[in-house]
PDB file of C-alpha atoms in Angstrom:
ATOM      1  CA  UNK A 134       3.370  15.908 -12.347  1.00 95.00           C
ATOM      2  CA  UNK A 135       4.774  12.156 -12.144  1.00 96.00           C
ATOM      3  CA  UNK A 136       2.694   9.814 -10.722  1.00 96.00           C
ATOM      4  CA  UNK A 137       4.659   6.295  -9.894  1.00 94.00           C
ATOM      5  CA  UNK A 138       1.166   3.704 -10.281  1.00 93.00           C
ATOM      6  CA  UNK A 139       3.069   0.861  -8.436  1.00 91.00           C
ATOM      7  CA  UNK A 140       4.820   0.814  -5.293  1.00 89.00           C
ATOM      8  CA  UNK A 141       4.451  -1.520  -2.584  1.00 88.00           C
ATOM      9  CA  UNK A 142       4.608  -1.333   1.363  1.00 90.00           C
ATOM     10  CA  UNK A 143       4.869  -5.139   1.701  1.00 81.00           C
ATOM     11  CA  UNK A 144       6.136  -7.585  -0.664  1.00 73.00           C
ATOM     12  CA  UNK A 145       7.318  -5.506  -2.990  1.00 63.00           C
ATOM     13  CA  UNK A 146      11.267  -7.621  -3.429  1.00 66.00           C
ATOM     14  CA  UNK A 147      12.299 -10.708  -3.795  1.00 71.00           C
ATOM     15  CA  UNK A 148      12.608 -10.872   0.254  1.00 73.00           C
ATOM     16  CA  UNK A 149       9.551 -10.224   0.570  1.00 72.00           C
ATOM     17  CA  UNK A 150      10.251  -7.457   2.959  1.00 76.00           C
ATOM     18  CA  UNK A 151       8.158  -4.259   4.079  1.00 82.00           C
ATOM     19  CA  UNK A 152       8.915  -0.387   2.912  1.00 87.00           C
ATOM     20  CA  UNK A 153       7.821   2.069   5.127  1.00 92.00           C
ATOM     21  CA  UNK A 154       6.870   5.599   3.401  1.00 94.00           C
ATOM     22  CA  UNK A 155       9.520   6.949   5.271  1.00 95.00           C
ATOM     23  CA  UNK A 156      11.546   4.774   2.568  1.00 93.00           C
ATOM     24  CA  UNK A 157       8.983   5.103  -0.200  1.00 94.00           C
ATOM     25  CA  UNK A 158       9.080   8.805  -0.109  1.00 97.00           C
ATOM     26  CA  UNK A 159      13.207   9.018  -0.296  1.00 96.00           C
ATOM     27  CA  UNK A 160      13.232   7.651  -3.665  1.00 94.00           C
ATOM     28  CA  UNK A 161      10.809   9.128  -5.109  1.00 96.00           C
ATOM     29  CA  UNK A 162      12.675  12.355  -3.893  1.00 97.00           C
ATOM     30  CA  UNK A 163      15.624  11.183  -5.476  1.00 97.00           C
ATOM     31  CA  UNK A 164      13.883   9.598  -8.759  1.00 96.00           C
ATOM     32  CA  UNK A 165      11.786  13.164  -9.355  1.00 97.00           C
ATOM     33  CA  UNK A 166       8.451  11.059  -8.195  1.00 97.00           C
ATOM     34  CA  UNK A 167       5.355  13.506  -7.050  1.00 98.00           C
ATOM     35  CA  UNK A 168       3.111  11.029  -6.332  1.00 98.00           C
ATOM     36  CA  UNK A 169       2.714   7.378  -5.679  1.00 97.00           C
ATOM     37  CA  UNK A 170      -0.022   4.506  -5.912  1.00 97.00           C
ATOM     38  CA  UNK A 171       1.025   2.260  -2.389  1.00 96.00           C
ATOM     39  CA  UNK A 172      -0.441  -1.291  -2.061  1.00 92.00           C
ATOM     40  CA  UNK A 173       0.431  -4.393   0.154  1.00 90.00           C
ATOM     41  CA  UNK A 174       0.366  -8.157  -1.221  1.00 83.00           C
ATOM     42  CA  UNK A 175       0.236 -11.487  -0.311  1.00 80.00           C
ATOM     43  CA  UNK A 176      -1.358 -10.901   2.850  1.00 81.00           C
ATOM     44  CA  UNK A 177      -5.484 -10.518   3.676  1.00 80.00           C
ATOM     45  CA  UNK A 178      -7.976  -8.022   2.058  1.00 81.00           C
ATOM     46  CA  UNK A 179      -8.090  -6.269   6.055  1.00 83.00           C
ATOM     47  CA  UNK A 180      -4.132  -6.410   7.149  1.00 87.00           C
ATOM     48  CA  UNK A 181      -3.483  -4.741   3.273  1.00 87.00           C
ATOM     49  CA  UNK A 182      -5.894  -2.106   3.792  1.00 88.00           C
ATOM     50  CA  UNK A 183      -5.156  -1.222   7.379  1.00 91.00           C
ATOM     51  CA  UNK A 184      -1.155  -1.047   6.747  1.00 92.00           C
ATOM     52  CA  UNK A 185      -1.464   0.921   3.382  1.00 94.00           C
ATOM     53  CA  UNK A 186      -4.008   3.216   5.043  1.00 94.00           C
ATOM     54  CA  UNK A 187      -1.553   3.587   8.168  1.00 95.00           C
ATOM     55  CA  UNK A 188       1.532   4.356   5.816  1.00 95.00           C
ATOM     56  CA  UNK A 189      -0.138   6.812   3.198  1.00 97.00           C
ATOM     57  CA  UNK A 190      -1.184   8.933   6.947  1.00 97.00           C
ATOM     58  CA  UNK A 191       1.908  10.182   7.426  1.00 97.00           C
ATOM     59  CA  UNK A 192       2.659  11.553   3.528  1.00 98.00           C
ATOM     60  CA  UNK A 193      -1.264  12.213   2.279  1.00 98.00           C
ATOM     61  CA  UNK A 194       0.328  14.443  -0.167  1.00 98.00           C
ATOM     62  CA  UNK A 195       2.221  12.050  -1.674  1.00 98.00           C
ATOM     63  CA  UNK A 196       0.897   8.751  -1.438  1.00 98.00           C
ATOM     64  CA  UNK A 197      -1.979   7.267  -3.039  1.00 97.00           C
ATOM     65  CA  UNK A 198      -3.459   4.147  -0.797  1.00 96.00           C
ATOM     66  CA  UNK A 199      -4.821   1.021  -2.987  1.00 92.00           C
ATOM     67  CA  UNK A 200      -6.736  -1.636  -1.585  1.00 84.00           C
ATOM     68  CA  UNK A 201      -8.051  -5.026  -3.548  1.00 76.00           C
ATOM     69  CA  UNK A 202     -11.165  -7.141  -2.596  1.00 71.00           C
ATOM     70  CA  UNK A 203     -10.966 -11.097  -3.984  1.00 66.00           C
ATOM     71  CA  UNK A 204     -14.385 -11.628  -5.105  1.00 64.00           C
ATOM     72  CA  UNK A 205     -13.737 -15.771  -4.192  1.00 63.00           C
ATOM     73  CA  UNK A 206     -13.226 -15.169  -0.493  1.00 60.00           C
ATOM     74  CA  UNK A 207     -15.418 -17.153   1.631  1.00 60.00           C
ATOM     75  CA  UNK A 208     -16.683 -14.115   3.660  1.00 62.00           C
ATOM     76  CA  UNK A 209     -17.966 -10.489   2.355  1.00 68.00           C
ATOM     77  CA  UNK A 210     -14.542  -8.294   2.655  1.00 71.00           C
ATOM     78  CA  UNK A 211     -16.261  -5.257   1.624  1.00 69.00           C
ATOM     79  CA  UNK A 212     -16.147  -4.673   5.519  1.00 71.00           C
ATOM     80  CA  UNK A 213     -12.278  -4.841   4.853  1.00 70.00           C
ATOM     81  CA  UNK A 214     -11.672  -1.791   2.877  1.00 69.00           C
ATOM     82  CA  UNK A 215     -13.997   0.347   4.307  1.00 68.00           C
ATOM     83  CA  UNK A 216     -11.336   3.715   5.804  1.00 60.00           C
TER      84      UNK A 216
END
């Protein structure tokens, strides 16, 4: 099995730009991929966790959601990346 460890569904070029799974899942098709660790970036603990959990719905076979929690952040965001 091939597990891909770092994909992203937002920020993941240099435009900055958003990959669906839709997207996500035709290359790893074409690349021989089984699996895939999905993450956002640059955006907040809750909007990260809410569109990688939303994207890794409609392929839970295949993707892998992430989620990260900043330890510096002036609230708790454990409430963030609770799914």
């Amino acid at each position: 099995m091939i597990i891909d460890c770092h994909m992203h569904v937002k920020n993941g070029d240099i435009y900055r730009q958003e990959s669906k799974a839709e997207e996500i899942v035709a290359v790893m098709e074409k690349c021989g991929i089984d699996k895939a660790v999905v993450f956002a970036m640059c955006i907040s603990t809750r909007d990260a966790t809410e569109m990688v959990f939303k994207e890794v719905q409609k392929f839970p076979d295949r993707l892998i959601g992430f989620t990260y929690a900043r330890p510096c952040y002036n609230r708790k965001v454990t409430e963030d990346i609770r799914y």
